[in-house]
Short mmCIF file of C-alpha atoms in Angstrom, two decimals:
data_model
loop_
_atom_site.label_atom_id
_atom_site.label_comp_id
_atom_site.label_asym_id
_atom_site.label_seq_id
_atom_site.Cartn_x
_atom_site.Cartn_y
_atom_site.Cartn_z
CA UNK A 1 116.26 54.13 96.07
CA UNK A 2 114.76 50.79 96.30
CA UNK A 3 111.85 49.24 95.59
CA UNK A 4 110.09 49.61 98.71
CA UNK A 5 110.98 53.27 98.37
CA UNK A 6 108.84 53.88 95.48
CA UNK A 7 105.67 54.29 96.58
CA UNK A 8 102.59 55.17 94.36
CA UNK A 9 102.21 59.12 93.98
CA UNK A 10 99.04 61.01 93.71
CA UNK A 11 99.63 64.50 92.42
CA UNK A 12 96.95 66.98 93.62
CA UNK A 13 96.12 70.55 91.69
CA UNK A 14 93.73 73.29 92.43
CA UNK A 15 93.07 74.87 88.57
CA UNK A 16 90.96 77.64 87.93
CA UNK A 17 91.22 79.35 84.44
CA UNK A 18 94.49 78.32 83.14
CA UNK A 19 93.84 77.22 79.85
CA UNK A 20 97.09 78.25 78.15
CA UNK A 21 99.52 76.57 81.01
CA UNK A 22 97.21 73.25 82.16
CA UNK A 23 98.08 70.85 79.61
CA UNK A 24 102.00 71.65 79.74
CA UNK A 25 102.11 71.48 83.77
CA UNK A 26 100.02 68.02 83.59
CA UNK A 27 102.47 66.57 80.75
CA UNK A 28 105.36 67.39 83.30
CA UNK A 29 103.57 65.06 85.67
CA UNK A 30 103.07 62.66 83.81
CA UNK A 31 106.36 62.25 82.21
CA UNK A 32 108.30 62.15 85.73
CA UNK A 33 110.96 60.16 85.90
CA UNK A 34 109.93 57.55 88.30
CA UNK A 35 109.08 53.77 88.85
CA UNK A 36 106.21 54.12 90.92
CA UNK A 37 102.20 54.00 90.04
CA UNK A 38 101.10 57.81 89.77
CA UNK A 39 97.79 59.18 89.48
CA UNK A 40 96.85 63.10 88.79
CA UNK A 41 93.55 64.70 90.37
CA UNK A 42 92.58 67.96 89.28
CA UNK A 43 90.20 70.10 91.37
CA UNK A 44 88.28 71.98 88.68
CA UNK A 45 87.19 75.32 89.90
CA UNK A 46 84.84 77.66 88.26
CA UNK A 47 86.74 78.53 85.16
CA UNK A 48 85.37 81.17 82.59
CA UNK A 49 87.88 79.79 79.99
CA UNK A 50 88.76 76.86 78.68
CA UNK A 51 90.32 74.72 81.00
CA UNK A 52 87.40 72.18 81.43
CA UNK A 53 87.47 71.12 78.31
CA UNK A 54 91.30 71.45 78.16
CA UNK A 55 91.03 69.12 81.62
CA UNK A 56 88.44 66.87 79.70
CA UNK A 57 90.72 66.03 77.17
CA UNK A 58 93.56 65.27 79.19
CA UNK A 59 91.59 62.70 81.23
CA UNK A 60 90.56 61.41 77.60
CA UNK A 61 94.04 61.07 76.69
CA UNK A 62 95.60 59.36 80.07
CA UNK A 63 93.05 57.12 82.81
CA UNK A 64 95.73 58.52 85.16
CA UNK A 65 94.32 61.47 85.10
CA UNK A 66 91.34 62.06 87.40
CA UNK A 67 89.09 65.21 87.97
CA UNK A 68 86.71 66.63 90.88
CA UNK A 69 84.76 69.14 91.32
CA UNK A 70 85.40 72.24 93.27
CA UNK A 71 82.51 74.55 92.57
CA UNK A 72 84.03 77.63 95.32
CA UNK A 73 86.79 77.56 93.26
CA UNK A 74 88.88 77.72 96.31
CA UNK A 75 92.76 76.34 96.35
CA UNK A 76 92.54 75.21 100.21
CA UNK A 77 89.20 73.60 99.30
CA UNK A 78 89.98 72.29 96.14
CA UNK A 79 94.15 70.87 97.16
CA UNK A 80 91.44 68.91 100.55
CA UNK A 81 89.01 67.60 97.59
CA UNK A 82 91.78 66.23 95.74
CA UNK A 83 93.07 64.76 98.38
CA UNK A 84 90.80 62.98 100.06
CA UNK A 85 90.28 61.55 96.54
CA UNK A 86 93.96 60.04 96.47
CA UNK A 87 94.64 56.49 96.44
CA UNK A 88 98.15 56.36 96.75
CA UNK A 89 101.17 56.97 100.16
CA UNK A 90 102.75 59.84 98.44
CA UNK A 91 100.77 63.31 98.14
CA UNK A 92 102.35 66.00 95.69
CA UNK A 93 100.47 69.35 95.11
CA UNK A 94 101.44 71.02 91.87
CA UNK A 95 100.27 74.09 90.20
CA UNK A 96 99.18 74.81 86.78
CA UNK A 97 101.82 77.12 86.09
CA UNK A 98 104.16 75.29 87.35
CA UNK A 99 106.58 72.42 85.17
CA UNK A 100 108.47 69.65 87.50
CA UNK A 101 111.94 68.97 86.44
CA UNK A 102 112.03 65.06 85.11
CA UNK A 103 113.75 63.91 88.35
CA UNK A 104 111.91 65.77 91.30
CA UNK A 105 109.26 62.88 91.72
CA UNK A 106 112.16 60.35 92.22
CA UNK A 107 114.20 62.93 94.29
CA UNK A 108 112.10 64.16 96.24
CA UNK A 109 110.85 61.08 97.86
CA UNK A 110 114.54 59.47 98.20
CA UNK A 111 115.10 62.88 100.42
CA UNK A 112 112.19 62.31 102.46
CA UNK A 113 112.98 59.25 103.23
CA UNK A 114 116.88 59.88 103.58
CA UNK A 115 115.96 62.67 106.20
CA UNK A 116 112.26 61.11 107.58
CA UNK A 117 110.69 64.64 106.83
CA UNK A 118 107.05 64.62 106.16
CA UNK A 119 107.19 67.82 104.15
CA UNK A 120 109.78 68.02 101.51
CA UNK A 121 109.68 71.41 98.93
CA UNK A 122 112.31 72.85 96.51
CA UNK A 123 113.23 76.33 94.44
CA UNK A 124 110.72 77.59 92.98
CA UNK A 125 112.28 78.74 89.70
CA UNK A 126 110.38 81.46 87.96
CA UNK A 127 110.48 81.26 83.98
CA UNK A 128 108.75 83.63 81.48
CA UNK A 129 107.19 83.21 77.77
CA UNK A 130 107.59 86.97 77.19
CA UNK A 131 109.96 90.03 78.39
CA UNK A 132 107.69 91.09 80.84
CA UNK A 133 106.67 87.65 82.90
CA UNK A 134 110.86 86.93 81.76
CA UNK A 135 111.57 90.61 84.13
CA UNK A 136 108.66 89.16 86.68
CA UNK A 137 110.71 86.08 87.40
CA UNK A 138 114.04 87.74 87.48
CA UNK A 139 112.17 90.43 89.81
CA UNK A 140 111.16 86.65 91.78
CA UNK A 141 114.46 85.20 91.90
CA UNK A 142 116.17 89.25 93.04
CA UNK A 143 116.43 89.07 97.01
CA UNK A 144 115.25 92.74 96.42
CA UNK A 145 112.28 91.32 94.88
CA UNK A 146 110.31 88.93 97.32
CA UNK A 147 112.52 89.19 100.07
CA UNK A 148 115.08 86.06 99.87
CA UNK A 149 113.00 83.28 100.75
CA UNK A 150 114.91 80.11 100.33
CA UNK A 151 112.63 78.74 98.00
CA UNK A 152 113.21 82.18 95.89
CA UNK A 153 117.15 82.39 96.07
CA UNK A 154 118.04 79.02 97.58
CA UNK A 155 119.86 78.00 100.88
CA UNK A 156 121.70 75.03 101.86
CA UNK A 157 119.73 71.85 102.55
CA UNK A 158 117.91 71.42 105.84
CA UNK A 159 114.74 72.02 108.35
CA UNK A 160 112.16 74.92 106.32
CA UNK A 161 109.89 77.08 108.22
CA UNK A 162 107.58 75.85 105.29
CA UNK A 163 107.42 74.12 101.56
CA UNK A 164 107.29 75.28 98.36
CA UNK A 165 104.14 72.72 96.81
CA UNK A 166 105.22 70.04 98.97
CA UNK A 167 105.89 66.72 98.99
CA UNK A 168 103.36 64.82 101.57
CA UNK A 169 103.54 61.59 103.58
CA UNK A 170 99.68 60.79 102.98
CA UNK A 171 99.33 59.74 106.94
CA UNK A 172 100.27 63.28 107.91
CA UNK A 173 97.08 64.64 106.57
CA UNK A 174 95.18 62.21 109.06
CA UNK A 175 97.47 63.36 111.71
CA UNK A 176 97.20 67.26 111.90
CA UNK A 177 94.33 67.91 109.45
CA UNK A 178 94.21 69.22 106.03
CA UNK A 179 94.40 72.23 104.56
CA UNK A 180 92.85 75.44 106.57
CA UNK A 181 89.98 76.48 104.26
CA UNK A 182 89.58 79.74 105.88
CA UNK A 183 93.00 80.66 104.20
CA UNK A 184 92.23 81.23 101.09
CA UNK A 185 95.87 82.02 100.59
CA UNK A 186 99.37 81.30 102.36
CA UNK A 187 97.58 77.96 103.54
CA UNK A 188 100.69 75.94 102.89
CA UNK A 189 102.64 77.79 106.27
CA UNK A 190 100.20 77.32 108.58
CA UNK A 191 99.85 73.72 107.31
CA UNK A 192 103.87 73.52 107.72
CA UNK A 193 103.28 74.99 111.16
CA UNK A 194 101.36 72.08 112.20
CA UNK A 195 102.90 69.29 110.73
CA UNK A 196 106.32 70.83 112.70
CA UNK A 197 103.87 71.11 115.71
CA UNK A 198 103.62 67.64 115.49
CA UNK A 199 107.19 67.24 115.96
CA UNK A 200 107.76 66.26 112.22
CA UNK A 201 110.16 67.35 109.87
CA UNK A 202 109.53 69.97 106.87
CA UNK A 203 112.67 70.27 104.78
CA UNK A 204 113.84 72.45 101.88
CA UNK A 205 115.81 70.24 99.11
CA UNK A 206 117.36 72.80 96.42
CA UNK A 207 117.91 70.25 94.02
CA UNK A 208 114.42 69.73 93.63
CA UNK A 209 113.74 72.85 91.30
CA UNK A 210 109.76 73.74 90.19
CA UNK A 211 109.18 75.74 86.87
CA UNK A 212 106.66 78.29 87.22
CA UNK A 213 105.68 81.16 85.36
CA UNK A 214 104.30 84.15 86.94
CA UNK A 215 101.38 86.12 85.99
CA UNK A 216 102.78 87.76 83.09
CA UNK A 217 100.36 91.59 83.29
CA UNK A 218 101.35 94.40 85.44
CA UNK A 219 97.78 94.51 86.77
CA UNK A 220 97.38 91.04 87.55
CA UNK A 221 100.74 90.99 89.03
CA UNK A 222 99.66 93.85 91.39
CA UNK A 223 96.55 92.04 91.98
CA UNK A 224 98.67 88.98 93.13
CA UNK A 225 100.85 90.77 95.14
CA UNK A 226 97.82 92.79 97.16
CA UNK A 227 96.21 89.65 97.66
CA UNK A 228 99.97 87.64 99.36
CA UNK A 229 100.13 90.58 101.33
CA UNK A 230 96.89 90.74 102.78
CA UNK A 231 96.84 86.97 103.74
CA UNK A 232 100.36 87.40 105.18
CA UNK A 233 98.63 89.98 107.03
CA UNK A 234 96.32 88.02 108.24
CA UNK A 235 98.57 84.66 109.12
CA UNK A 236 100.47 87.69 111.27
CA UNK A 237 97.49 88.53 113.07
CA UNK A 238 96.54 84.80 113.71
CA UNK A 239 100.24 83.96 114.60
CA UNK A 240 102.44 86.36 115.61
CA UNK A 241 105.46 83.87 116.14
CA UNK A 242 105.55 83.65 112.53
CA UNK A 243 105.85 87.31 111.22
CA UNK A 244 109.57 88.00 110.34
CA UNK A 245 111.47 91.22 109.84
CA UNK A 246 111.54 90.59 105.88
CA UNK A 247 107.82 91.50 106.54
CA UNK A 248 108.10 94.43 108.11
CA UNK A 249 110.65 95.61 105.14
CA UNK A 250 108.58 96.77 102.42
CA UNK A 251 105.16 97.74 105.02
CA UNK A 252 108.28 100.87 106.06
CA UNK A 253 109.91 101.10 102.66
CA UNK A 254 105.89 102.67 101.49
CA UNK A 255 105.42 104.33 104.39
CA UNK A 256 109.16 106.50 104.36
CA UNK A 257 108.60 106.58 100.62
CA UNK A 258 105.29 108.28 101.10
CA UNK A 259 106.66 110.28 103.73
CA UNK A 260 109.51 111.71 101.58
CA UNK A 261 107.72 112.35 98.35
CA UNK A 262 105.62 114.58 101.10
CA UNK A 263 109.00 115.99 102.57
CA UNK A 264 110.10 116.93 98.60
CA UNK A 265 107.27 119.24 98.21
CA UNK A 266 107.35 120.82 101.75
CA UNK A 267 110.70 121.20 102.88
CA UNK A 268 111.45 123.93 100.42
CA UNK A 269 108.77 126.19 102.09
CA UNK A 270 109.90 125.56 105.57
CA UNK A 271 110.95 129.43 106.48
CA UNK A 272 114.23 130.47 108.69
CA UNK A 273 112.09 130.29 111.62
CA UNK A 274 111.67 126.71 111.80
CA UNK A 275 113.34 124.76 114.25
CA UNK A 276 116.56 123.19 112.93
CA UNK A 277 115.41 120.03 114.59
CA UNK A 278 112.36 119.57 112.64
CA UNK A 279 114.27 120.60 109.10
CA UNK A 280 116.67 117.68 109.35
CA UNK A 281 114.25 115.53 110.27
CA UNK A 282 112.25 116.83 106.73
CA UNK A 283 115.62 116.66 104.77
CA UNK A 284 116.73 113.15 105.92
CA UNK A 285 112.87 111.84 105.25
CA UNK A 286 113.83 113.12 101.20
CA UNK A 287 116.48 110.31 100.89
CA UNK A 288 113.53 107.58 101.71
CA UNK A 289 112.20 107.74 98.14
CA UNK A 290 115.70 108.62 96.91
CA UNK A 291 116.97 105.63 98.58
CA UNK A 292 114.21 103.09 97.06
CA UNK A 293 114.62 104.19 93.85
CA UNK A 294 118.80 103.69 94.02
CA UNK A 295 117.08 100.13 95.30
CA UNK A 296 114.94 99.34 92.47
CA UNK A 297 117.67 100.55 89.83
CA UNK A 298 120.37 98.36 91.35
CA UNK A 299 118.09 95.38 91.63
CA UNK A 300 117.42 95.84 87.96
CA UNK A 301 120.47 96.05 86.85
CA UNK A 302 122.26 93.71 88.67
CA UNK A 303 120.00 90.69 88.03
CA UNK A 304 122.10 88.02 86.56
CA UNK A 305 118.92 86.48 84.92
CA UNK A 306 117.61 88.98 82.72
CA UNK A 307 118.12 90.79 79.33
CA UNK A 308 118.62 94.60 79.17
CA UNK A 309 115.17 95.00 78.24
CA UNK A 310 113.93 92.55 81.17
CA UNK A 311 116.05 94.83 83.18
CA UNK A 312 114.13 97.72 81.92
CA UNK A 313 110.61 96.39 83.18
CA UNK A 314 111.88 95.55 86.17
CA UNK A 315 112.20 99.08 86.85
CA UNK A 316 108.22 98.88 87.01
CA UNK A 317 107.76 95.21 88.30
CA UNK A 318 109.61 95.85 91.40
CA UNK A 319 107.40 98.31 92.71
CA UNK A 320 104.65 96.71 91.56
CA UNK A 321 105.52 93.93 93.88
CA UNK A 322 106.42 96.00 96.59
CA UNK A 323 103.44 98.57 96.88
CA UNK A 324 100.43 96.29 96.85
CA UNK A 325 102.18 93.58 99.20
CA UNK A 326 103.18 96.37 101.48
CA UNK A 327 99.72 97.89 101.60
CA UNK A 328 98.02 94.43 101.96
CA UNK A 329 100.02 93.36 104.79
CA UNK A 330 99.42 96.20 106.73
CA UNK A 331 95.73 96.09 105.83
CA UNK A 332 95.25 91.99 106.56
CA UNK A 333 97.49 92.80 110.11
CA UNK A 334 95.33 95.38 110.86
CA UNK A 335 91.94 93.91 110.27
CA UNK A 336 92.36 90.76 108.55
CA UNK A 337 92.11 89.87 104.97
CA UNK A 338 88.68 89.45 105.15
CA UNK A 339 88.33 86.78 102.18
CA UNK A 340 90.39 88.96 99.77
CA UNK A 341 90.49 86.98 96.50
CA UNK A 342 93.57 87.31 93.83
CA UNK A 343 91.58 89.29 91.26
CA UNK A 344 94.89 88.87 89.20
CA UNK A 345 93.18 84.97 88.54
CA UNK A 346 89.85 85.52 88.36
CA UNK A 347 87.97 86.90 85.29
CA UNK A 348 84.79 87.87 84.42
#
């Protein structure tokens, strides 16, 4: 990389009560391995803990570090605040519970140059503090556990339907808008779909690698994962060209579930007169629920990343991912999400 190929940086982060992971992502920032100025602008939602004073202290501690204020609390509102507050070429959203490896600064701007994308993102690699958020991220990195995006399991470089965070040419911002504030969540693909609209490049780099810790509570995880589904939902209603088969998966693994937990309790009391036709059909819709729990089992005990006991909760984590997304998706395609928040984030 030369020297003309280290432009200044300005990292951008929605935060809303993360008090115990703020300071830790910020220091990651910080600390990147790169030549170029840098400059970190946190959007400061309405946080019932601690993390304006933790956020106060940081920009104490470091001038680099610059706050706003995003009173809706919103992460499409508050990543377009930040920005528009940048001074530098280079945009790179973060996330409080996220940690960037040393290098991805430094890489990540040599590959968007090396391939003139104006979206560059990486693997997201999901850590944990504790055996449950450890059996989360396993559950994360499983293609059994948020259906093998290559930001999840990884893929060979080249074009991405969309970015993990994402590394930004400023000027692209200017060109195709900011951030849709009416999607409160999953904002990042239809930003991805414009800026490839635009006949720019997004690309997916999996040597750039992201730490980030999921939410480490079986309720806020369900929480999180009713809230992605509905907003998948909803990007499916507003653009159908974008809805995969990996998101009709889990919407038919509930529904042949629910269907065969039904089939368990009334196929036994079908009498001799019934027609053989509609008994198979009530013995083969048993194996559904038989079938997803083989699933979940395998998945659990396959996953490379995880201790037995990991493996254990991930007998409960799976479905916990799968039910809530499932049911949100199908909910957001049918009527929209409807401004469903991630409950899993905010407290009262």
């Amino acid at each position: 990389m030369t020297s003309t190929q280290t432009p200044g940086v300005s990292y951008v982060m929605p935060v809303l009560n993360e008090a115990n992971y703020l300071r830790d992502a910020v220091l990651s920032i910080l600390n990147q391995d790169y030549a170029g100025d840098k400059e970190m602008i946190l959007a400061l939602g309405p946080s019932v803990d601690k993390t304006d004073e933790v956020a106060a202290v940081l920009a104490a501690e470091d001038s680099r570090v610059r706050l706003v204020e995003n009173p809706r609390g919103r992460t499409p509102i508050g990543l377009n605040l930040a920005i528009k507050a940048s001074k530098y070429p280079i945009i790179i959203r973060v996330d409080a519970h996220s940690e960037l490896e040393p290098s991805y600064t430094a890489r990540g701007i040599e590959t968007m140059f090396r391939v003139d994308a104006h979206d560059v993102g990486g693997l997201m690699d999901a850590r944990g503090k504790n055996p449950l958020q450890r059996s989360i991220a396993a559950a994360y990195h499983s293609p059994w556990g948020l259906g093998g995006a290559a930001y999840h399991s990884g893929a060979p470089e080249g074009p991405a339907e969309s970015a993990y965070l994402g590394i930004f040419r400023r000027e692209v911002f200017d060109e195709v808008g900011f951030y849709d504030e009416s999607l409160w969540r999953a904002q990042d693909w239809e930003l991805c779909l414009r800026i490839r609209q635009a006949g720019h490049k997004v690309w997916f780099d999996p040597e750039l690698r992201t730490g980030y810790y999921p939410r480490d509570e079986f309720e806020a995880l369900a929480a999180q994962s009713y809230a992605s589904g509905m907003w998948r939902g909803e990007l499916a209603r507003r653009y159908p060209a974008g809805k995969s088969l990996r998101h009709d998966l889990p919407p038919l693994m509930v529904a042949g579930t629910a269907i065969g937990s039904l089939a368990l309790i009334i196929e036994p009391f079908l009498g001799r007169k019934t027609n053989p036709t509609v008994r198979l059909i009530w013995k083969l819709a048993k194996l559904a629920p038989v079938t997803y729990a083989g699933l979940v089992v395998y998945a659990s005990a396959t996953a490379s990343r995880a201790s037995n006991k990991e493996k254990f909760l991930m007998l409960r984590v799976l479905p916990t991912i799968h039910f809530p997304w499932a049911i949100g998706f199908v909910k957001g395609r049918l009527k929209g999400a409807q401004g469903t928040l991630d409950k899993g984030r905010v407290r009262s």
